[in-house]
PDB file of C-alpha atoms in Angstrom:
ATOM      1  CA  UNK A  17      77.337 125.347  79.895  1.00 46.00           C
ATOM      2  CA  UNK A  18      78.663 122.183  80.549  1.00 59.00           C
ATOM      3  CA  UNK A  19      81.547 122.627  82.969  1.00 61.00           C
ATOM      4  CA  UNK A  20      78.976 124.262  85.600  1.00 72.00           C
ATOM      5  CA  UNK A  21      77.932 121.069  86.002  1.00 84.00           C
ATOM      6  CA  UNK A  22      81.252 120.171  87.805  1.00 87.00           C
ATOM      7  CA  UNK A  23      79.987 122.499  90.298  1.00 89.00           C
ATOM      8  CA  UNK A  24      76.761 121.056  90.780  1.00 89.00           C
ATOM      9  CA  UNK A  25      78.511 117.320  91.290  1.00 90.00           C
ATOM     10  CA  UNK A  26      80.401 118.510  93.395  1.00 92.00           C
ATOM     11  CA  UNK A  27      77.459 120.476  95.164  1.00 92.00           C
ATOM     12  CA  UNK A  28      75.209 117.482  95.568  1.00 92.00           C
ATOM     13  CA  UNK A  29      78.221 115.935  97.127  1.00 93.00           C
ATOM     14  CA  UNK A  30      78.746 118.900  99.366  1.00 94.00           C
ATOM     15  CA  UNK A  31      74.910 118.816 100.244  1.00 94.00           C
ATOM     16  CA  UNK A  32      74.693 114.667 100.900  1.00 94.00           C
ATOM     17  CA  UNK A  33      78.166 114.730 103.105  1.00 94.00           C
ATOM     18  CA  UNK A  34      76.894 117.488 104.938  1.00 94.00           C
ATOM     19  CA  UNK A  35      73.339 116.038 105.657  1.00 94.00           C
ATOM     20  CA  UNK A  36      75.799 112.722 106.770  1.00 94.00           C
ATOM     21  CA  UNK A  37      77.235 114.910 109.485  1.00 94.00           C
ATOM     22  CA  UNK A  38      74.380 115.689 110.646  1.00 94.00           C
ATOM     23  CA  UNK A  39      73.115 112.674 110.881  1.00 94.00           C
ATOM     24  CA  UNK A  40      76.234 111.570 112.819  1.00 95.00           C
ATOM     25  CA  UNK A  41      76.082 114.640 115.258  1.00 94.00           C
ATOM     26  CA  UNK A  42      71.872 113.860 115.874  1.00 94.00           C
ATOM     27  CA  UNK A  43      73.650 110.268 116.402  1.00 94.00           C
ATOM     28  CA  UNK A  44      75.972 111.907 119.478  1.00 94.00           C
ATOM     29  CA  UNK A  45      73.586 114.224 120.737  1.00 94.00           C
ATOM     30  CA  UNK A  46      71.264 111.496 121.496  1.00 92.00           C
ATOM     31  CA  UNK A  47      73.579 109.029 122.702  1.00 90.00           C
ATOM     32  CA  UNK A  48      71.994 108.925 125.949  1.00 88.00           C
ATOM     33  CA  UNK A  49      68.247 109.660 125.267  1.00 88.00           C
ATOM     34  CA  UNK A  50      66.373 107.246 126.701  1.00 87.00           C
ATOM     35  CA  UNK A  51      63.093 108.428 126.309  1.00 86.00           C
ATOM     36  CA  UNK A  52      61.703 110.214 122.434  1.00 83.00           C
ATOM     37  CA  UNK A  53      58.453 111.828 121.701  1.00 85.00           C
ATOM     38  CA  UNK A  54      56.681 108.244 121.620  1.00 86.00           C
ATOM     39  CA  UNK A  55      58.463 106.860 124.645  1.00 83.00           C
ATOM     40  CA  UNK A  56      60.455 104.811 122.981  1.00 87.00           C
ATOM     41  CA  UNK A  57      64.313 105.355 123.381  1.00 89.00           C
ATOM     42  CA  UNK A  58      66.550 106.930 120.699  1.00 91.00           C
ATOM     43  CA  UNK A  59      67.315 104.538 117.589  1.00 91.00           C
ATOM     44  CA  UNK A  60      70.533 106.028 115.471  1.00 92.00           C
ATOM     45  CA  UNK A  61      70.062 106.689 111.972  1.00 93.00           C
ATOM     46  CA  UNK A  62      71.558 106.347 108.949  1.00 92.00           C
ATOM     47  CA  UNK A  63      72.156 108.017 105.784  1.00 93.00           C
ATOM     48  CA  UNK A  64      72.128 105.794 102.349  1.00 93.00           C
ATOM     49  CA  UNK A  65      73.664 107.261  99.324  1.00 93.00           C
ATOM     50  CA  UNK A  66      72.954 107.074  95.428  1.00 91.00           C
ATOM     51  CA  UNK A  67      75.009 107.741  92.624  1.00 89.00           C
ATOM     52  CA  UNK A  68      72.433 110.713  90.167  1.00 86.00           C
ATOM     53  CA  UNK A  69      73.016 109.435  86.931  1.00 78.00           C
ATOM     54  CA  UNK A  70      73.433 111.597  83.956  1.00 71.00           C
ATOM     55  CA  UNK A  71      74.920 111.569  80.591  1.00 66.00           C
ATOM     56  CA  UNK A  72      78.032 109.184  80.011  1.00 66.00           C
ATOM     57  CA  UNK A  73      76.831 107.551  83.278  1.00 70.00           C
ATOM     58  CA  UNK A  74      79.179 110.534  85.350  1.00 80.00           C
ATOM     59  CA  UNK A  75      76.928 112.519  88.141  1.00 84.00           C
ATOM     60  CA  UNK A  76      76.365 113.396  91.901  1.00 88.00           C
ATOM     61  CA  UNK A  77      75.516 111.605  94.505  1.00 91.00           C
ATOM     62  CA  UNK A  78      72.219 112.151  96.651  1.00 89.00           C
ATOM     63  CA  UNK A  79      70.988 110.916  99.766  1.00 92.00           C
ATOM     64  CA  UNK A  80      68.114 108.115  98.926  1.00 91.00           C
ATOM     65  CA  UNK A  81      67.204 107.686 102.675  1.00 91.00           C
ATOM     66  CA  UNK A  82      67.447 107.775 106.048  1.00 93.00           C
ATOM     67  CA  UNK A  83      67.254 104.469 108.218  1.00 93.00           C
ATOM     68  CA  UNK A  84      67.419 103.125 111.376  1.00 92.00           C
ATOM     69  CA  UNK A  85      69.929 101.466 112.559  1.00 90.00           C
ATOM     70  CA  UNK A  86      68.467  97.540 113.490  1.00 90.00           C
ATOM     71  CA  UNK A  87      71.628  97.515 115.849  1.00 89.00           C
ATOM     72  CA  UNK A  88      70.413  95.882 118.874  1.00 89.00           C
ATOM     73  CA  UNK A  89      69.616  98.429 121.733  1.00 88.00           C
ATOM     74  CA  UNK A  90      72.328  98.847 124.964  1.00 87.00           C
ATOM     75  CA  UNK A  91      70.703  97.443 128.360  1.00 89.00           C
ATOM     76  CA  UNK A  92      72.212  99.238 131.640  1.00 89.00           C
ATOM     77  CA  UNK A  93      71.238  97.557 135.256  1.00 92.00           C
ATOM     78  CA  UNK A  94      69.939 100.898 137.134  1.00 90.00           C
ATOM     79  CA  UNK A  95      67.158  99.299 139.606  1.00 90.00           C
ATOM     80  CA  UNK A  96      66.609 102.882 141.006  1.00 90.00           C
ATOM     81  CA  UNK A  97      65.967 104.728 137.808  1.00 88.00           C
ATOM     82  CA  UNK A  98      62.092 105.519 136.885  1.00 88.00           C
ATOM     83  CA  UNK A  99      62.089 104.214 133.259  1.00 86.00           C
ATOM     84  CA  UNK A 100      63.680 100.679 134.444  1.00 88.00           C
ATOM     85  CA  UNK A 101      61.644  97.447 133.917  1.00 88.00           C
ATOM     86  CA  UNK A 102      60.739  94.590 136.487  1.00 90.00           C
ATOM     87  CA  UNK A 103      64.699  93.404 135.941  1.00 92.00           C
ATOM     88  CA  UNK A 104      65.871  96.726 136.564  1.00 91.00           C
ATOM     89  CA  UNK A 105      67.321  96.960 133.217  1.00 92.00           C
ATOM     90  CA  UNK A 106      66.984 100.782 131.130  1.00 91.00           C
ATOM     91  CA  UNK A 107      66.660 100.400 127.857  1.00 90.00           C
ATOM     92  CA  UNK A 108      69.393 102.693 125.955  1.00 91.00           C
ATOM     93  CA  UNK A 109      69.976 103.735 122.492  1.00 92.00           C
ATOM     94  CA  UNK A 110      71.556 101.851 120.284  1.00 91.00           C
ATOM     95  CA  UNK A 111      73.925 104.614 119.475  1.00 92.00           C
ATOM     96  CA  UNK A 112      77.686 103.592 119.034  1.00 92.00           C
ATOM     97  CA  UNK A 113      79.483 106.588 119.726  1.00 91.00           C
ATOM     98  CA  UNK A 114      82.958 104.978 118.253  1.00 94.00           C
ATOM     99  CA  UNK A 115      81.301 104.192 114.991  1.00 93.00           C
ATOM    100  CA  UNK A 116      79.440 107.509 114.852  1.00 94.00           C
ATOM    101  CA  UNK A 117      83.313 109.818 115.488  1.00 94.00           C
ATOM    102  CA  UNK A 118      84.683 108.139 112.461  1.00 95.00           C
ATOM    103  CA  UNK A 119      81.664 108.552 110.648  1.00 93.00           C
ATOM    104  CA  UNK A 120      81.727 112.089 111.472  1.00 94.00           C
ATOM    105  CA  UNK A 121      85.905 112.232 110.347  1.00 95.00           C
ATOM    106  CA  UNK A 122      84.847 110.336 106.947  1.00 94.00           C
ATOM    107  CA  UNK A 123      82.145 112.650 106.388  1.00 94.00           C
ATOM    108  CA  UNK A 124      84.398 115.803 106.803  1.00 94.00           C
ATOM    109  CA  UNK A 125      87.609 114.699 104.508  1.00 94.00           C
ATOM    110  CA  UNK A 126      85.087 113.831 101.539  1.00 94.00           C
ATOM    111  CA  UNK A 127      83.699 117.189 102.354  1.00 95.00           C
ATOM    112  CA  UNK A 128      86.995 118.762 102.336  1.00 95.00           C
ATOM    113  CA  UNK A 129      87.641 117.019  99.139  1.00 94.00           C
ATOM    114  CA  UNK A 130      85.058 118.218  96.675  1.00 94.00           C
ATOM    115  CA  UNK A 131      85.794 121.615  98.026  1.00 95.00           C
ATOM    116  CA  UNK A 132      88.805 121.383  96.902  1.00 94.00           C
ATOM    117  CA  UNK A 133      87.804 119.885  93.442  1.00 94.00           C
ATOM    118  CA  UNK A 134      85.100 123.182  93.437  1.00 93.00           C
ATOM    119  CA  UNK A 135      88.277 125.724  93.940  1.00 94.00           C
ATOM    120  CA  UNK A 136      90.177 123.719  91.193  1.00 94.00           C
ATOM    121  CA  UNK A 137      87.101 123.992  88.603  1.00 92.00           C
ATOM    122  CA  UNK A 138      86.464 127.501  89.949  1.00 93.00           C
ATOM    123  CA  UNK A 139      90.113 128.525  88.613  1.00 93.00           C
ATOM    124  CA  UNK A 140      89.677 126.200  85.319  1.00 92.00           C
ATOM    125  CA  UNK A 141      87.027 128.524  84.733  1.00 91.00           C
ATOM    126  CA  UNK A 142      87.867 131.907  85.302  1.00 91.00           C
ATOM    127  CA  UNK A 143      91.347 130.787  83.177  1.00 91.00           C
ATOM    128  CA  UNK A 144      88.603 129.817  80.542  1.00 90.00           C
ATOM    129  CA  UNK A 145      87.409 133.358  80.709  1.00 90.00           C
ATOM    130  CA  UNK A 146      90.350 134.609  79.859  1.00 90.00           C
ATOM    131  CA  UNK A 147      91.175 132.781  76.505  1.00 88.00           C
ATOM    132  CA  UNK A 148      92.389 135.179  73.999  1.00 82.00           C
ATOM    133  CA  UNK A 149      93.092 138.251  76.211  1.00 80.00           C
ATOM    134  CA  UNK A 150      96.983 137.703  75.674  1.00 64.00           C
TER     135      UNK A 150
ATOM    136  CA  UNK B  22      88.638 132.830  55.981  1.00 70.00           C
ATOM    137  CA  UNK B  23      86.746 132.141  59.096  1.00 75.00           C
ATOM    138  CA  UNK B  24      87.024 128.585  58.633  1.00 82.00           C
ATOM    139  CA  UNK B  25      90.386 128.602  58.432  1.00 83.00           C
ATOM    140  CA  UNK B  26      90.752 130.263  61.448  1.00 81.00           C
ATOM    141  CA  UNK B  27      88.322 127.367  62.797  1.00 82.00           C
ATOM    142  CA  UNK B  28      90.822 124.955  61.685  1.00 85.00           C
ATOM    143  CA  UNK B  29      93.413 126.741  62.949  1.00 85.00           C
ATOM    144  CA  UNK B  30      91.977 126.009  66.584  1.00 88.00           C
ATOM    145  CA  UNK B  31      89.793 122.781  66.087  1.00 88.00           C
ATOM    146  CA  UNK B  32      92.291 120.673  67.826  1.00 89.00           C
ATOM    147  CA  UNK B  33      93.365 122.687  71.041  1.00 90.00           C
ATOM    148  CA  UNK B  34      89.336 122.945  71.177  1.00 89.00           C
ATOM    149  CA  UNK B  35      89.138 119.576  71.285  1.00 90.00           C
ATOM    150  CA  UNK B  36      91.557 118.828  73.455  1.00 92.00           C
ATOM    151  CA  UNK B  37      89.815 121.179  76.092  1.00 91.00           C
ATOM    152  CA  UNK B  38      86.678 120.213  75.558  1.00 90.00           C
ATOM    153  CA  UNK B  39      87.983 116.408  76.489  1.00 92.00           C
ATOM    154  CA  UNK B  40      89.896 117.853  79.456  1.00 93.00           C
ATOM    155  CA  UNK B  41      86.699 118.871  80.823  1.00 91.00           C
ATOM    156  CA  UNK B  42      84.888 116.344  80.294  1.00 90.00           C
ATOM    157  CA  UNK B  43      87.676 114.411  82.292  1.00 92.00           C
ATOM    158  CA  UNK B  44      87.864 116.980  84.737  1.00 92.00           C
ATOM    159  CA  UNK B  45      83.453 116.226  84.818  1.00 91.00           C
ATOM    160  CA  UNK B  46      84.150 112.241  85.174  1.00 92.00           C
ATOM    161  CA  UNK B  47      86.636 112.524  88.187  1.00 93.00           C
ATOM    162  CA  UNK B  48      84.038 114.898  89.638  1.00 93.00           C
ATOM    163  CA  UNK B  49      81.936 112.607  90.096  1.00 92.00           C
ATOM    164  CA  UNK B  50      84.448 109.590  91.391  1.00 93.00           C
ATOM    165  CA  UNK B  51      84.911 111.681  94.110  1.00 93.00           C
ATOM    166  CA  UNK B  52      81.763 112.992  94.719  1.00 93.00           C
ATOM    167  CA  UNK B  53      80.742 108.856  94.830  1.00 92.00           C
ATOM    168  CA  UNK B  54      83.370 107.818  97.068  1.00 91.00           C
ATOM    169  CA  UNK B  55      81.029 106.953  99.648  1.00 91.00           C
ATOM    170  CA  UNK B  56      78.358 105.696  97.684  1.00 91.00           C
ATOM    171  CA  UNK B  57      77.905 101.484  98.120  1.00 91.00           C
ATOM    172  CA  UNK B  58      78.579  99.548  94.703  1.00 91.00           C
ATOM    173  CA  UNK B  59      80.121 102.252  93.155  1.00 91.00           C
ATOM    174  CA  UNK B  60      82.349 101.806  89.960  1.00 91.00           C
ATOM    175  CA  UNK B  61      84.450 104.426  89.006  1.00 92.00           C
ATOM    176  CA  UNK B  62      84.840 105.182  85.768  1.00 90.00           C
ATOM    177  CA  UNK B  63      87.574 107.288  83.816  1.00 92.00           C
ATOM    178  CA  UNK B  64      88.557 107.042  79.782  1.00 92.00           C
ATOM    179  CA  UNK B  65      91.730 106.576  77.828  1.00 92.00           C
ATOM    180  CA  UNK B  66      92.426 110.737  76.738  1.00 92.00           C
ATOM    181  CA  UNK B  67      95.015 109.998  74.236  1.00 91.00           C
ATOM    182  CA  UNK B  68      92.542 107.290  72.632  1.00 91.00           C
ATOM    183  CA  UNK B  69      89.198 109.733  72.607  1.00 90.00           C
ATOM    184  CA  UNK B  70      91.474 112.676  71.328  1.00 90.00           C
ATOM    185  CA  UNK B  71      92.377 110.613  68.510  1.00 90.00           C
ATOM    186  CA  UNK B  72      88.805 109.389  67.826  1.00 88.00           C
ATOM    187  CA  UNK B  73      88.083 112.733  67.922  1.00 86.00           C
ATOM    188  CA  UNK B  74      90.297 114.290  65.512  1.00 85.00           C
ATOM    189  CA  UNK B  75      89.623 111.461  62.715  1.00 84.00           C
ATOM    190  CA  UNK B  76      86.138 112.175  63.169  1.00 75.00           C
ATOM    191  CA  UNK B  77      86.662 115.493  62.378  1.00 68.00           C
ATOM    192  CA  UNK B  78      89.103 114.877  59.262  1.00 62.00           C
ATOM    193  CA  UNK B  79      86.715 111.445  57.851  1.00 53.00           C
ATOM    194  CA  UNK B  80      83.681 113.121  58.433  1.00 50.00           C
ATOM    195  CA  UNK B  81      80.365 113.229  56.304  1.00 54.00           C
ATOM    196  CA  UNK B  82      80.908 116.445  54.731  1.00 62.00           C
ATOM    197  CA  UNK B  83      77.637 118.879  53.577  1.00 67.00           C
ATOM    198  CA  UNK B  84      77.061 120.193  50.642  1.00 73.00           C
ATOM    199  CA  UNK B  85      77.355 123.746  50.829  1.00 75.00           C
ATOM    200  CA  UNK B  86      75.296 125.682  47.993  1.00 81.00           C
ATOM    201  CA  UNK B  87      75.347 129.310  49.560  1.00 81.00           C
ATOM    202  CA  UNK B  88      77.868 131.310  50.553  1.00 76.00           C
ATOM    203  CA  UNK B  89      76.115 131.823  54.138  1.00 78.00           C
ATOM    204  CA  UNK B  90      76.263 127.905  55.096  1.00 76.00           C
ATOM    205  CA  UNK B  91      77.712 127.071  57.544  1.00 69.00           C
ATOM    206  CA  UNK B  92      79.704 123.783  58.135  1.00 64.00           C
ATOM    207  CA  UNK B  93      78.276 120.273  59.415  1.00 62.00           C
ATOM    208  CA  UNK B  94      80.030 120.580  62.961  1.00 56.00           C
ATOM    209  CA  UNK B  95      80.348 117.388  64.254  1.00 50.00           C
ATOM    210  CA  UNK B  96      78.950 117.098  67.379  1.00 51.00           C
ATOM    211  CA  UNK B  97      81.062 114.976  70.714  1.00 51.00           C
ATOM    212  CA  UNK B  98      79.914 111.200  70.455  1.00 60.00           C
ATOM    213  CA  UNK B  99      79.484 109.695  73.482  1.00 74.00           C
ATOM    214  CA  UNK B 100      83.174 108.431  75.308  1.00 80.00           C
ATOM    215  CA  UNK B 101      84.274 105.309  75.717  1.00 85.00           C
ATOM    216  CA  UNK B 102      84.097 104.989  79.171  1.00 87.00           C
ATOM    217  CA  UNK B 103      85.603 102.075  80.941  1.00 89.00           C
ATOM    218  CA  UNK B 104      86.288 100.925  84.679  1.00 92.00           C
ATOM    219  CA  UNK B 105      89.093 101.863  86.789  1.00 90.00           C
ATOM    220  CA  UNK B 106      90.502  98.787  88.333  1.00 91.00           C
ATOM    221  CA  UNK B 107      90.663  99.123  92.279  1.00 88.00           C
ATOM    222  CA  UNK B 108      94.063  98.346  93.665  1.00 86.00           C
ATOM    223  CA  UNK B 109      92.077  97.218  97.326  1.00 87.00           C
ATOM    224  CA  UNK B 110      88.590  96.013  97.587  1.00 87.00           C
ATOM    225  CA  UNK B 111      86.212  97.403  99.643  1.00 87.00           C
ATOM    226  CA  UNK B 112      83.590  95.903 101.855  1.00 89.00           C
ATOM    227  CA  UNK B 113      80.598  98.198  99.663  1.00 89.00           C
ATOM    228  CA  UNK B 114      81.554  97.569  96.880  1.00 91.00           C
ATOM    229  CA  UNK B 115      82.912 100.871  95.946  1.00 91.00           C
ATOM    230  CA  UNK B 116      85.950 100.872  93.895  1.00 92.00           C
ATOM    231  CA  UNK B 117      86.894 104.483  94.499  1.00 92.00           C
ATOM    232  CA  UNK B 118      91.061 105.336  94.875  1.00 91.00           C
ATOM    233  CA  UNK B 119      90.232 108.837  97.002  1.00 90.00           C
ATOM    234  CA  UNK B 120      94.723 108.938  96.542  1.00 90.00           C
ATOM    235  CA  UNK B 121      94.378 108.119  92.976  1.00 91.00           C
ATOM    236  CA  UNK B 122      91.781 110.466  91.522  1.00 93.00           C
ATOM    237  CA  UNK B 123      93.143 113.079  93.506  1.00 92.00           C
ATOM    238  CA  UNK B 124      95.963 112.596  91.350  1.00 94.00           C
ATOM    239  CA  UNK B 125      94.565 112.252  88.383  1.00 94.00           C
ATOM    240  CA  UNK B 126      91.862 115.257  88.947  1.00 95.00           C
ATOM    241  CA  UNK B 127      95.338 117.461  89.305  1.00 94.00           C
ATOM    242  CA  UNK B 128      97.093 116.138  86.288  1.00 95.00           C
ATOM    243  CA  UNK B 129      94.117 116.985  84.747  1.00 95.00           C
ATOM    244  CA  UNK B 130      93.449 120.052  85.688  1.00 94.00           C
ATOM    245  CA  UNK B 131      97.343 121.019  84.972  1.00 95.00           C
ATOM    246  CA  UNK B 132      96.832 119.913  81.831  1.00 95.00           C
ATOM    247  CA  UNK B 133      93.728 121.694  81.231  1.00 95.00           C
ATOM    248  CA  UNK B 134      95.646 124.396  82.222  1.00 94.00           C
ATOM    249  CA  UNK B 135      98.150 124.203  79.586  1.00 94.00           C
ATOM    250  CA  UNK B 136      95.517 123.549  76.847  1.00 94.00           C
ATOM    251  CA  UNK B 137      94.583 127.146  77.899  1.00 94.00           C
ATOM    252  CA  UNK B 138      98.133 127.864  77.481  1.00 93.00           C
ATOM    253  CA  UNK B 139      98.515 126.677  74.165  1.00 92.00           C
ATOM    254  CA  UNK B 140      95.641 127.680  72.667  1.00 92.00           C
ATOM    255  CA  UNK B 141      96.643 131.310  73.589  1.00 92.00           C
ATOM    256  CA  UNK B 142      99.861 131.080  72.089  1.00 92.00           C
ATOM    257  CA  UNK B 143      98.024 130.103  69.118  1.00 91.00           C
ATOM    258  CA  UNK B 144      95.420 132.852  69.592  1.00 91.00           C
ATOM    259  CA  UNK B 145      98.239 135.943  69.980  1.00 91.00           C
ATOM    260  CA  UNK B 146     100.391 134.059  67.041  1.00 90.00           C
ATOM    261  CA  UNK B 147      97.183 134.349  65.166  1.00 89.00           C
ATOM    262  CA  UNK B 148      96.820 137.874  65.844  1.00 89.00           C
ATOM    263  CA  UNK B 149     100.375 138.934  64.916  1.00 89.00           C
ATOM    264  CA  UNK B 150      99.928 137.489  61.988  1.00 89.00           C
ATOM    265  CA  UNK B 151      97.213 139.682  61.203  1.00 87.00           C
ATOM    266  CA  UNK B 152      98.377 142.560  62.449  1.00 88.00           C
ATOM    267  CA  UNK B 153      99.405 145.159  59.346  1.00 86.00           C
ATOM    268  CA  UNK B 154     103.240 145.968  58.844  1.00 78.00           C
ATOM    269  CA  UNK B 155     104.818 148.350  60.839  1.00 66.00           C
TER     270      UNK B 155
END
């Protein structure tokens, strides 16, 4: 049935907003990490999004990647901490924490808004089911 | 007899079936809104609904030898779909209104609505008609 497929563009949306969030909050929660699994610190990462075509060119949208952020990383002067170089600069992530809050706020009100066009199609439908009952 | 009936509700069936189709387009606008280069799209209703109907009047009609064939139904060509015309620019390219086909996705939807509506009216006027004297 064709109008199910409202649901699933507005699903796919649902699914690549929500993978944006977290995203954002992996962002936050490493805002600080100076040190990953290979040493290296904490680069922030990024979610790219692609329209799914179907017929008449209307569709979802999908998540094509995830990329890192070429941002420059932040340098702090802390001479006494143990991951410092000769300098005494640490190496920090290049996590902007601004950037990443109104990420997070975009992500959320497109969320909220394909809920909101899922209710409305959910009560097109059921009305649907009811044509002729009268 | 059955066709008539068929007639009866060809348009209102129409109608709905562009609604949703509308309903399916603005779906996906807002499902795109954050996708980079973007366009979003919509179509002229009153303009397909028309196209519509004189398909169905003009059409290629079948020959129908036997009483049990059934009529050539003529099947939804594809829309014309054009490009909505963004009232800002955006830096990605994206030429989603979020206001404006939140707008549109409720007229749409009330409309939709009242297609069910109609086509009701029509169903139980049907029915009366039918119905033996009392």
């Amino acid at each position: 049935m064709a109008i199910f497929s409202i649901l699933d563009i507005s699903g796919s949306a649902l699914t690549a907003q929500s993978q944006r969030m977290n995203v954002a909050a992996s962002n936050m929660a490493n805002a600080n990490s100076i040190a990953g699994p290979d040493g290296q610190p904490y680069k922030a990462k990024q979610v790219i999004f692609e329209q799914q075509l179907q017929a008449n060119g209307v569709g979802g949208v999908k998540v094509k990647e995830v990329v890192e952020s070429e941002a420059p990383a932040r340098r702090e002067y802390q001479p006494g901490h143990p991951l410092a170089d000769e300098q005494g600069y640490v190496t920090m992530p290049n996590v902007d924490p601004v950037a990443e809050m109104v990420n997070m706020i975009s992500a959320s009100r497109s969320y909220q808004a394909n809920v909101e066009v899922m209710n409305t199609s959910k009560d097109l439908l059921m009305r649907t089911l009811t044509i002729g009952k009268g | 007899m059955i066709d008539k009936l068929t007639s009866a509700l060809q348009f209102q069936q129409q109608a709905l079936a562009l609604r949703q189709q509308r309903q399916e387009t603005l779906a996906g606008n807002i499902a795109n809104a954050d996708t980079p280069n973007f366009k979003a799209r919509d179509f002229d209703f009153s303009q397909e609904l028309k196209r519509a109907t004189a398909q169905q009047q003009g059409s290629v009609k079948l020959a129908t030898t036997h009483a049990g064939h059934l009529p050539l139904s003529t099947s939804t060509s594809t829309l014309d779909m054009q490009y909505r015309v963004p009232a800002q620019s955006r830096l990605d390219g994206n030429t989603v209104d979020m206001d404006m086909e939140r707008a549109q996705f409720l007229d749409n939807s009330l409309r939709y609505q009242a297609d069910i509506q109609f086509l009701d009216d029509r169903i139980s006027g049907l029915r009366k008609a039918m119905q033996p004297e009392q």
